[in-house]
Tab-separated table of C-alpha atoms and ligand atoms in Angstrom:
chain	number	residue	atom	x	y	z
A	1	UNK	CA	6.403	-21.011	7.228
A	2	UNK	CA	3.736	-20.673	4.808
A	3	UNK	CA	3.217	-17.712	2.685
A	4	UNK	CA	0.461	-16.372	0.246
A	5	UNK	CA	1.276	-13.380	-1.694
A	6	UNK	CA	-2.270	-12.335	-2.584
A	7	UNK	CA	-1.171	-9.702	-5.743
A	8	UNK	CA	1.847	-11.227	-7.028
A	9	UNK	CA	2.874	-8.612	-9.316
A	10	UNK	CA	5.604	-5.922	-9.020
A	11	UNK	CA	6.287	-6.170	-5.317
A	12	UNK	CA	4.276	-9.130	-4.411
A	13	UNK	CA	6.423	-10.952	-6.828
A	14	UNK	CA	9.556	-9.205	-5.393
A	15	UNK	CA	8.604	-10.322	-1.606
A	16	UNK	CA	7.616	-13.569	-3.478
A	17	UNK	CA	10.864	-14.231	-4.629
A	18	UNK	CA	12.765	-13.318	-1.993
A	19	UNK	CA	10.964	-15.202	0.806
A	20	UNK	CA	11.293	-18.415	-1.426
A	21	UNK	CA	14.913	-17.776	-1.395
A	22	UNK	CA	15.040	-17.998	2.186
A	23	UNK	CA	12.883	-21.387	2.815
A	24	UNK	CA	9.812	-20.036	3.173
A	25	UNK	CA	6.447	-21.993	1.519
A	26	UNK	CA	5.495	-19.371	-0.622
A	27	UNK	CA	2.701	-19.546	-3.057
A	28	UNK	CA	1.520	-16.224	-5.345
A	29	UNK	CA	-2.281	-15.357	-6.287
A	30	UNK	CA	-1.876	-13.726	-9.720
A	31	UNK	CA	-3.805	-13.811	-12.629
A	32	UNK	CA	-3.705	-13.119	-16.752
A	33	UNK	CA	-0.747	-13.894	-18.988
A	34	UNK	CA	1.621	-12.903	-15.874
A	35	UNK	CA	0.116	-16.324	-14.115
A	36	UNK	CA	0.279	-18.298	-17.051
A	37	UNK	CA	3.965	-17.324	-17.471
A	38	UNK	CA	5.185	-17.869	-13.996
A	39	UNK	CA	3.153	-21.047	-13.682
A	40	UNK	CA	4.978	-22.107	-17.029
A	41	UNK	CA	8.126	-20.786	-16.075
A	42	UNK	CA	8.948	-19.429	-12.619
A	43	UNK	CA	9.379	-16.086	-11.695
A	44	UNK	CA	12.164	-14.371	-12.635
A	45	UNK	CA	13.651	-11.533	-10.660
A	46	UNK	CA	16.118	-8.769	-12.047
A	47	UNK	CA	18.384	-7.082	-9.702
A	48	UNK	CA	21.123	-4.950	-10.109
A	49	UNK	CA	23.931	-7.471	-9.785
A	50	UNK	CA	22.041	-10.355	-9.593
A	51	UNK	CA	19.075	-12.511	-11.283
A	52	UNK	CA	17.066	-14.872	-9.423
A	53	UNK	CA	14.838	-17.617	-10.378
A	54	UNK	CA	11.725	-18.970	-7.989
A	55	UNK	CA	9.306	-21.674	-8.871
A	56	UNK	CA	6.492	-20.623	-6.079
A	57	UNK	CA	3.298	-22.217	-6.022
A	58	UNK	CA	1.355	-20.049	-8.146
A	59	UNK	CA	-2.625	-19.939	-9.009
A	60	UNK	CA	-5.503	-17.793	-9.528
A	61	UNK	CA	-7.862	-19.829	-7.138
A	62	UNK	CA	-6.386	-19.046	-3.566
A	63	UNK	CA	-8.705	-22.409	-2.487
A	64	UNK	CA	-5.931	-24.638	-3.847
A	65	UNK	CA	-4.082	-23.293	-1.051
A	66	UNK	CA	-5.504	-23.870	2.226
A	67	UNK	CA	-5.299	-21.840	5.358
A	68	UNK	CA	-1.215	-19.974	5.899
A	69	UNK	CA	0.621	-18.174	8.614
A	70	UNK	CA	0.868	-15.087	6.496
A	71	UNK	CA	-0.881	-13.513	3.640
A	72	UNK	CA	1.178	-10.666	2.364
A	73	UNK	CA	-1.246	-8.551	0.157
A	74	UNK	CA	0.461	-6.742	-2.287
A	75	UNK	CA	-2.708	-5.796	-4.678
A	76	UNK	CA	-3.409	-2.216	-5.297
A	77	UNK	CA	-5.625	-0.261	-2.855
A	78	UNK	CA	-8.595	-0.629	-5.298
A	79	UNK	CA	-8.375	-4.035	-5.953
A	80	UNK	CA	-9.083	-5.284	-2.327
A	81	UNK	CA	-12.485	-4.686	-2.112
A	82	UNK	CA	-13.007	-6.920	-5.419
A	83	UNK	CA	-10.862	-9.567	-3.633
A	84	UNK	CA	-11.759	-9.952	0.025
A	85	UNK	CA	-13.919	-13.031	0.172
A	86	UNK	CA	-12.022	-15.208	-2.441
A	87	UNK	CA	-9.019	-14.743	0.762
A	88	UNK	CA	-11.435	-16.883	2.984
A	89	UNK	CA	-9.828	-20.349	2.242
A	90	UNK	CA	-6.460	-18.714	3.144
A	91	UNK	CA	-7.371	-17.631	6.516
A	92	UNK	CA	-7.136	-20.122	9.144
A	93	UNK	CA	-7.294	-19.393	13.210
A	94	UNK	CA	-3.642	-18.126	13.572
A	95	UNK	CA	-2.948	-16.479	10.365
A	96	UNK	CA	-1.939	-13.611	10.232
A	97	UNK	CA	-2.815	-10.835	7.244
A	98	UNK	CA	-0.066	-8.073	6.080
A	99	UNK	CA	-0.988	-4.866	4.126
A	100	UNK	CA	1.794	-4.215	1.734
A	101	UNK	CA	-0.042	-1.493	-0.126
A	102	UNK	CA	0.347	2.234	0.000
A	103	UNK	CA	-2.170	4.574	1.599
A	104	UNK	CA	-4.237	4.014	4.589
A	105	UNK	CA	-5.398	0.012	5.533
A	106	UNK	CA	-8.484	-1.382	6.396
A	107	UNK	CA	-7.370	-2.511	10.197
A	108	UNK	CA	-6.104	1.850	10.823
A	109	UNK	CA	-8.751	2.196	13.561
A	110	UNK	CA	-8.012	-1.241	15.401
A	111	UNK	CA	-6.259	-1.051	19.401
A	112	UNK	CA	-5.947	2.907	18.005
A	113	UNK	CA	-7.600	4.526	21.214
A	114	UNK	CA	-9.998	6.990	21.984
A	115	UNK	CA	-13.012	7.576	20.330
A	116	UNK	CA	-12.766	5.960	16.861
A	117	UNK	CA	-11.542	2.873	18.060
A	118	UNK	CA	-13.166	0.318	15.706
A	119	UNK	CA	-14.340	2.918	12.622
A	120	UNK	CA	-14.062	2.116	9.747
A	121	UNK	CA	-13.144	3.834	6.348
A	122	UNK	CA	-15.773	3.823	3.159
A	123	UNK	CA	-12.860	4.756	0.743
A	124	UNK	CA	-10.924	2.180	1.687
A	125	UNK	CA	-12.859	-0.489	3.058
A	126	UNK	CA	-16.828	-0.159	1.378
A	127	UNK	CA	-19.144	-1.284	3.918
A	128	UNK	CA	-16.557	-2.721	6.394
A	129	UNK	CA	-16.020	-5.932	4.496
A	130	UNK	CA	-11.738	-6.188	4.767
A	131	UNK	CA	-12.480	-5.326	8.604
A	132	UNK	CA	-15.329	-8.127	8.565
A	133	UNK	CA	-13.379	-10.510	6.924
A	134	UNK	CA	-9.568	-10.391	7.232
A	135	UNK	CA	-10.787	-9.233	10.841
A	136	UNK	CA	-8.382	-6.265	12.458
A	137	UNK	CA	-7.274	-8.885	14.884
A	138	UNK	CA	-5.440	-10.551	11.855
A	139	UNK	CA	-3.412	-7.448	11.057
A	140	UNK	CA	0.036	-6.442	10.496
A	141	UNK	CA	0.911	-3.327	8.785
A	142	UNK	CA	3.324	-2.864	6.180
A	143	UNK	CA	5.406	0.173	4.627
A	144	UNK	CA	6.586	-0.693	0.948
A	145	UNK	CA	9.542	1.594	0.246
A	146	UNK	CA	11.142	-0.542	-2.408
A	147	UNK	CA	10.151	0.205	-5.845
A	148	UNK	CA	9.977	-2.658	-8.275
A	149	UNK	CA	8.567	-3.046	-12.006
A	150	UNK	CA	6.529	-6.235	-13.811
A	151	UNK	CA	8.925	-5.656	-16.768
A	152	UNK	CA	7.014	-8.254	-19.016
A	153	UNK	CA	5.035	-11.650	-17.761
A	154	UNK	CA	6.390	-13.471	-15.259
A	155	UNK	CA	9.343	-11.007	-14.830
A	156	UNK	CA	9.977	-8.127	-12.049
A	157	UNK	CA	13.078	-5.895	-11.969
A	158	UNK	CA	14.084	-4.324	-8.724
A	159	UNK	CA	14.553	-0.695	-8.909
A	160	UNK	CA	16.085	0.181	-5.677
A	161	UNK	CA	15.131	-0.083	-2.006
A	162	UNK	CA	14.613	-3.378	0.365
A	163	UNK	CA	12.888	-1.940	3.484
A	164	UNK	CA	9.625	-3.110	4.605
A	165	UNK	CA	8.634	-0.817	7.813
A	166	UNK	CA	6.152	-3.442	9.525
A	167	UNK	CA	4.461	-3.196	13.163
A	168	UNK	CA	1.312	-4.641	14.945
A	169	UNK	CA	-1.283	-2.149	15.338
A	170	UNK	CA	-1.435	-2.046	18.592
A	171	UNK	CA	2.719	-1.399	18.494
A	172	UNK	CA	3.841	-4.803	21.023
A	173	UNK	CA	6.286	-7.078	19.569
A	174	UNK	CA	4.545	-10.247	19.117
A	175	UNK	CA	6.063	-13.438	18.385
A	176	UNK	CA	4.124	-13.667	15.206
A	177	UNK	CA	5.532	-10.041	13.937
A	178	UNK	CA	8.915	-10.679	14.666
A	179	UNK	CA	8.977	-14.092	12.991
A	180	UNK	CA	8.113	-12.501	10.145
A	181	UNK	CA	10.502	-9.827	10.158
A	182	UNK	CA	12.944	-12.699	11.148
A	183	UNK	CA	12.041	-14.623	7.892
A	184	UNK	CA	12.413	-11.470	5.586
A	185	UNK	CA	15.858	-10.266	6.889
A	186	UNK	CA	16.850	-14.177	6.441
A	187	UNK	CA	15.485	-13.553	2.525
A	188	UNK	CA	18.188	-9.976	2.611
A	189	UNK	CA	15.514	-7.560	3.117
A	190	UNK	CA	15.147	-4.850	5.909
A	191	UNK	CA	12.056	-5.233	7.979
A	192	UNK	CA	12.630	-3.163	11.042
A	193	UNK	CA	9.268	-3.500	13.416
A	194	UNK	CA	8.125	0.039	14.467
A	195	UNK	CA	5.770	0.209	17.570
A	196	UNK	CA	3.921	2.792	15.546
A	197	UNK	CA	3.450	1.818	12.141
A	198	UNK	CA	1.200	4.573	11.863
A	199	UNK	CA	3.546	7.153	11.887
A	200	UNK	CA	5.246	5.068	8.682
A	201	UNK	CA	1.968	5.139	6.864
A	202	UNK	CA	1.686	8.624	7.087
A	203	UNK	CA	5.044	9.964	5.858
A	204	UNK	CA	4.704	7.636	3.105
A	205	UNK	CA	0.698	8.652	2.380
A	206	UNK	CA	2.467	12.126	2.801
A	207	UNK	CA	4.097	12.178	-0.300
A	208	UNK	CA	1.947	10.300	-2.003
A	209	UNK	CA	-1.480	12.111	-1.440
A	210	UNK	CA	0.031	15.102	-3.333
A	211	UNK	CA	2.769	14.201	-5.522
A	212	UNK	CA	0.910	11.353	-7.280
A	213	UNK	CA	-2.155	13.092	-8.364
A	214	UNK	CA	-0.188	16.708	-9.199
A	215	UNK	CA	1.992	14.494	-11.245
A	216	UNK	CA	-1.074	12.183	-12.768
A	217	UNK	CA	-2.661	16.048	-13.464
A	218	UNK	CA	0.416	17.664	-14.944
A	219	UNK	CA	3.266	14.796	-16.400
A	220	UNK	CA	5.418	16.187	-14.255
A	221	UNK	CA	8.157	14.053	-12.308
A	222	UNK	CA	8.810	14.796	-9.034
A	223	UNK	CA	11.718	17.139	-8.775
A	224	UNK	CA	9.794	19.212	-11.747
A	225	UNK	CA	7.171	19.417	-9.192
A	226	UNK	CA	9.323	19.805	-5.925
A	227	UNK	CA	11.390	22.819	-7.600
A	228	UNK	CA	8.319	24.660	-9.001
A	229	UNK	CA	7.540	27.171	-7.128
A	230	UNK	CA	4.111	27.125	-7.482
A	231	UNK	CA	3.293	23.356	-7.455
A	232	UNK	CA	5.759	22.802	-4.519
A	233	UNK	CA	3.393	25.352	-2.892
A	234	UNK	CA	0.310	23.496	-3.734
A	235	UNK	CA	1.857	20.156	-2.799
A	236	UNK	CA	2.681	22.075	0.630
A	237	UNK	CA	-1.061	23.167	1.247
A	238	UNK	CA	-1.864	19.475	0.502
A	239	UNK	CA	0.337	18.561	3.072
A	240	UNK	CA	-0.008	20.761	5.761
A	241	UNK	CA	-3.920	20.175	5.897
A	242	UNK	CA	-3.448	16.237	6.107
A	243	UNK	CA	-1.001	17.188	8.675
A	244	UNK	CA	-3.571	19.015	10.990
A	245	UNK	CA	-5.677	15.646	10.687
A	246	UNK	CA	-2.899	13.269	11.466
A	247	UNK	CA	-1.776	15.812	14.855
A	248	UNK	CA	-5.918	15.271	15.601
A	249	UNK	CA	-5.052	11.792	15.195
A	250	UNK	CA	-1.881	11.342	17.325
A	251	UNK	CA	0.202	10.948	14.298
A	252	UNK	CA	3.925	11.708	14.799
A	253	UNK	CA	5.802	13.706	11.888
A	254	UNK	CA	9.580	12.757	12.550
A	255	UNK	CA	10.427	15.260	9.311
A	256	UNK	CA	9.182	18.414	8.263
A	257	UNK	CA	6.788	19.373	5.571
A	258	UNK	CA	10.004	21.493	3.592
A	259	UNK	CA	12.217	18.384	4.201
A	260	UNK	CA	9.816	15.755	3.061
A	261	UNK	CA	9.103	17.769	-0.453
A	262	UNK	CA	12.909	18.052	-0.777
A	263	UNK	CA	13.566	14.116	-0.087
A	264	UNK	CA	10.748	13.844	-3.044
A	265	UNK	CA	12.365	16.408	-5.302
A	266	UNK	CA	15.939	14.720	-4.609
A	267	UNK	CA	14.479	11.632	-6.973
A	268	UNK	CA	15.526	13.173	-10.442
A	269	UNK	CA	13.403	12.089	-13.347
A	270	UNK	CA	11.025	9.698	-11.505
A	271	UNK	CA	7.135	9.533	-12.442
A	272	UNK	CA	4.750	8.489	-9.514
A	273	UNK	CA	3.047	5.295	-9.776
A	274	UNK	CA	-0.141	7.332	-10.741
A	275	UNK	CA	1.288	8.583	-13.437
A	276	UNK	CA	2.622	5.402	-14.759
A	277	UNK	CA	-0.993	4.202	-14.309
A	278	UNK	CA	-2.203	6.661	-16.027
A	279	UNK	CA	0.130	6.638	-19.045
A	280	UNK	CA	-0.517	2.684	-19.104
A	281	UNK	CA	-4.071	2.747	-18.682
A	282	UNK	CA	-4.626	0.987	-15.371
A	283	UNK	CA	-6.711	1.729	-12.689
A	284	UNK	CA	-5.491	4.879	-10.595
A	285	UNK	CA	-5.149	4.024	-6.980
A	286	UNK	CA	-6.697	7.269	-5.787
A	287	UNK	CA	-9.363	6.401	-2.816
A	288	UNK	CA	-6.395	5.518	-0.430
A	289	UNK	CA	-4.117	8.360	-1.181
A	290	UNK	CA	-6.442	10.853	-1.281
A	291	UNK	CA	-9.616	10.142	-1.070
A	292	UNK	CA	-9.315	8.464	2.294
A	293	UNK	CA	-7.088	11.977	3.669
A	294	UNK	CA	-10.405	13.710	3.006
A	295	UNK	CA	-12.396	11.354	4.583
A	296	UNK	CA	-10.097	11.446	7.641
A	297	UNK	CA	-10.017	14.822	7.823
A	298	UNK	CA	-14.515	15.016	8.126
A	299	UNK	CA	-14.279	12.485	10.632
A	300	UNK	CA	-11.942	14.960	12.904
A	301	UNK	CA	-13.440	18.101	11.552
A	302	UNK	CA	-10.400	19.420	9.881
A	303	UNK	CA	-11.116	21.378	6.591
A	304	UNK	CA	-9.407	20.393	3.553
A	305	UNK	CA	-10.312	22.964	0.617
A	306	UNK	CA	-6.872	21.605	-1.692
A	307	UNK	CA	-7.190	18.191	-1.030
A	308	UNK	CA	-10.932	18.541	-2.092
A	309	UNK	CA	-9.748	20.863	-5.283
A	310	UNK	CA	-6.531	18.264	-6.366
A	311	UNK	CA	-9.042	15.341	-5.545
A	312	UNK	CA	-12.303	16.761	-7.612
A	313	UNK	CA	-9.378	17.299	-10.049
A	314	UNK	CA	-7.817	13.692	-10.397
A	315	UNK	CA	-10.865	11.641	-10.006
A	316	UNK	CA	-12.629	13.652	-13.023
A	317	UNK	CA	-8.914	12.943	-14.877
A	318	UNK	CA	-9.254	8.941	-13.958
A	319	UNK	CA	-13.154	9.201	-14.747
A	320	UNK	CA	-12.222	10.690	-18.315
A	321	UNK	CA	-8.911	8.181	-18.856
A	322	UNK	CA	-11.776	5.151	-17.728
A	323	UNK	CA	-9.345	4.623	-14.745
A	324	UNK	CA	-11.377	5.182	-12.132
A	325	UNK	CA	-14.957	5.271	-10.646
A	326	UNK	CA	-15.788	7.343	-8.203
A	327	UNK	CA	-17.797	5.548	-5.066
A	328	UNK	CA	-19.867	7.487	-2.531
A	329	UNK	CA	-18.197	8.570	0.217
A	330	UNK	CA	-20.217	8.913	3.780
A	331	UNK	CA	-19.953	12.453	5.584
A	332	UNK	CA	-17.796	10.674	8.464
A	333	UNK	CA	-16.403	6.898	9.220
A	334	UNK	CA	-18.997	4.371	10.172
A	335	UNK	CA	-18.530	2.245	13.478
A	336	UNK	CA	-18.519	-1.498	11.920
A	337	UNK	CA	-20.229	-3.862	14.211
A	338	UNK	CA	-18.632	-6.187	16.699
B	1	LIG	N1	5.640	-1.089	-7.561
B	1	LIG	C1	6.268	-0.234	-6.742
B	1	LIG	O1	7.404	0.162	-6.999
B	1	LIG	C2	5.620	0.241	-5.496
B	1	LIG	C3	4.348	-0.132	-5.139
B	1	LIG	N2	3.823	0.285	-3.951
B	1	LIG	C4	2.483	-0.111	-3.547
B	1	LIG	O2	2.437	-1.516	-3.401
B	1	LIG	C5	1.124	-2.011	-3.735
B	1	LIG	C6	1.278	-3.064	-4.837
B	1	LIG	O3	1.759	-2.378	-5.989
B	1	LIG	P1	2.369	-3.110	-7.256
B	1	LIG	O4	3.070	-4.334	-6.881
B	1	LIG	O5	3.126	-2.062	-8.004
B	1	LIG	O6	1.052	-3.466	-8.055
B	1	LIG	P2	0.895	-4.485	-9.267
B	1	LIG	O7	-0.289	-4.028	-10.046
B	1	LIG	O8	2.193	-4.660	-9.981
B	1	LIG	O9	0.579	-5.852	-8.530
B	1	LIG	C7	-0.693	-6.274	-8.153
B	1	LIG	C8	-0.930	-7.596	-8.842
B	1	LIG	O10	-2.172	-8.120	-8.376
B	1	LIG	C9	-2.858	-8.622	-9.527
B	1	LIG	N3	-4.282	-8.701	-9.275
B	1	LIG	C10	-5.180	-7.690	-9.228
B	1	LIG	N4	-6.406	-8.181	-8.981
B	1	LIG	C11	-6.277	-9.523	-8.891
B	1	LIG	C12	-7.205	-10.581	-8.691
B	1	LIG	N5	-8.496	-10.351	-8.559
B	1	LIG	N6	-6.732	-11.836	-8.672
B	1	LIG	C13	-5.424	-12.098	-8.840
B	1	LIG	N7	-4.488	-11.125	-9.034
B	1	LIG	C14	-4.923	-9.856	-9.075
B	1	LIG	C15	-2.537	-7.635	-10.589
B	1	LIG	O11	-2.883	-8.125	-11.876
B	1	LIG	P3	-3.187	-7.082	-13.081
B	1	LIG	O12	-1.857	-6.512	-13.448
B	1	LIG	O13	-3.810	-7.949	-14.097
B	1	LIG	O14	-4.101	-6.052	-12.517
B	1	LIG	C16	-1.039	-7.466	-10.357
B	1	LIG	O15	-0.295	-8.500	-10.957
B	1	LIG	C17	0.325	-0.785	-4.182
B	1	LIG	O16	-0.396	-0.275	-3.116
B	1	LIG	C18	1.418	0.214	-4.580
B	1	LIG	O17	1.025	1.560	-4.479
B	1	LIG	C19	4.526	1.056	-3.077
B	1	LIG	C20	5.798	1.448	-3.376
B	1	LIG	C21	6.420	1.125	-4.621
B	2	LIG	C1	5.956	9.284	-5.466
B	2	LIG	C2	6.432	8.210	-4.542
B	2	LIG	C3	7.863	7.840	-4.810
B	2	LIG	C4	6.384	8.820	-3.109
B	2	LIG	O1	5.622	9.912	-2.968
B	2	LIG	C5	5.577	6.969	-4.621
B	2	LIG	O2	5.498	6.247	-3.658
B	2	LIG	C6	4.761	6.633	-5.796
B	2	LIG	O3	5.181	6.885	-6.927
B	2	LIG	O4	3.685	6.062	-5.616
């Protein structure tokens, strides 16, 4: 089974690793002095009681590598639209294309239903090129609940977690979904196949639409901002709006809003990835945690006053850190041609 990892850095090279482990042909799209060391080297993987070595095909020109049954892309949300084209060589008729990013993917409005079947989203997927492209049909959607770290080049440590919530968007179990999952439960992971991935994406986007950017805004970790009175209130108003747009949507909340701030606040000590970006001076994935909750929430006509305050809020922060650029964002989701 052939594999590209398109982003093979903290849990791209984690999946990476792993699915080499278990027989798969995998090959990693990376770039910088992380390439250069893994092409050198390997990739070498840190776990708790264990440390693995994997000598994956790995290259920064994804036409060395011909068409695959599965590209896994692990980049960050803002570094698809960069990216999309230069996946062309790696698509072939059957392959298929997993999202293994947080926030809300290109494909979210494919075999949906209803009225926005086909839409697409600006702050996620400018101008409808992903949905062009990789083409909805493609898709496979992918929860990332692990968190792992590029500790230096060519090195990731495993911080905890191995499940990998995946599901077709149209929720059937396909043969090509479930030899995947198949394939990365061989490689010791947990993919359980959900027939509404949806429902995944949004208690993970949950969390992250408001922790991440009060955290980016304030250094706080997350139990600081869970057991704060006032910030666990804002985080709440945060949530409770992009929960009137995902029940417009059909989204399912298995949890409540108190018991999803407490499972955050549980996690002593930890800083959001937003933070971290911030603090390391990389690009803040912002458009598809929050941005994209916003846009949502025009296209169904649900007001979101916080969202729109925290948002204003951390883009000006990223604008200021030169982290991020703000893009313009149409009033509602355009329909991208057939
Ligand atoms: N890490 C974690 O613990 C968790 C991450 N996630 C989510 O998973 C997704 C992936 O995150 P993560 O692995 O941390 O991100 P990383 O930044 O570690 O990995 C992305 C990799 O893609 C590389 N890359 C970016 N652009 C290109 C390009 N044009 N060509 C080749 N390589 C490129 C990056 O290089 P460079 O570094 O040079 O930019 C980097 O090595 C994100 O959506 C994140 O929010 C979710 C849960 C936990
Ligand atoms: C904060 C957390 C753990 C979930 O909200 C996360 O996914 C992140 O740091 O990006």
């Amino acid at each position: 089974m052939k594999v590209c990892i398109f982003g093979a850095g903290a849990i791209g090279g984690f999946l990476g690793v792993m699915l080499e482990r278990a027989g798969c042909e995998v090959s990693m799209v990376a770039r910088g002095a992380h390439l250069e060391t893994m092409r050198r080297d390997g990739v070498r993987l840190l776990m708790e009681n264990a440390e693995h070595h994997a000598r994956p095909h790995c290259t920064g020109d994804p036409a060395e590598l011909g068409p695959q049954d599965y590209v896994i892309i692990c980049l960050k949300a803002h570094s698809i639209p960069a990216v999309v084209d230069r996946m062309i060589p790696l698509l072939g008729n059957d392959t298929s294309v997993v999202t293994a990013v947080n926030g809300i993917p290109y494909w979210y409005f494919h075999r949906h239903g209803g009225e926005r079947e086909g839409a697409t989203l600006e702050s996620v997927d400018p101008g409808g090129r992903q949905w062009e492209i990789l083409r909805p049909e493609r898709a496979i959607g992918c929860v990332v609940n692990p968190a792992t770290e590029v500790v230096e080049p060519g090195v990731i440590k495993h911080v905890y977690g191995d499940k990998f919530p995946l599901g077709e968007p149209s929720g059937e179990r396909t043969e090509r979904i479930v030899r995947l999952a198949t394939a990365m439960e061989a490689a010791g992971l947990k993919a359980p196949i959900r027939d509404n991935i949806r429902d995944e994406i949004w208690l993970k986007l949950w969390g992250n639409l408001c922790f991440n950017p009060i955290s980016a805004l304030t250094g706080a970790t997350l139990d600081k901002i869970a057991h704060d009175p006032d910030t666990r209130a804002l985080a709440k108003a945060m949530m409770l709006e992009a929960k009137s747009i995902g029940d417009r949507l059909g989204v399912h909340f298995r949890v409540d809003v108190e018991r999803r701030i407490d499972g955050a606040g549980a996690v002593v000590g930890h800083k959001t990835s937003m933070l971290q970006d911030l603090e390391r001076g990389r690009p803040m994935e912002i458009d598809a945690l929050v941005t994209v909750v916003q846009e949502l929430g025009a296209l169904v006509g649900v007001p979101t006053p916080t969202i729109d305050t925290v948002l204003a809020l951390i883009r000006q922060r990223g604008e200021v850190a030169g982290l991020y650029q703000k893009q313009k964002v149409p009033d509602s989701a355009v329909l991208c041609p057939a």
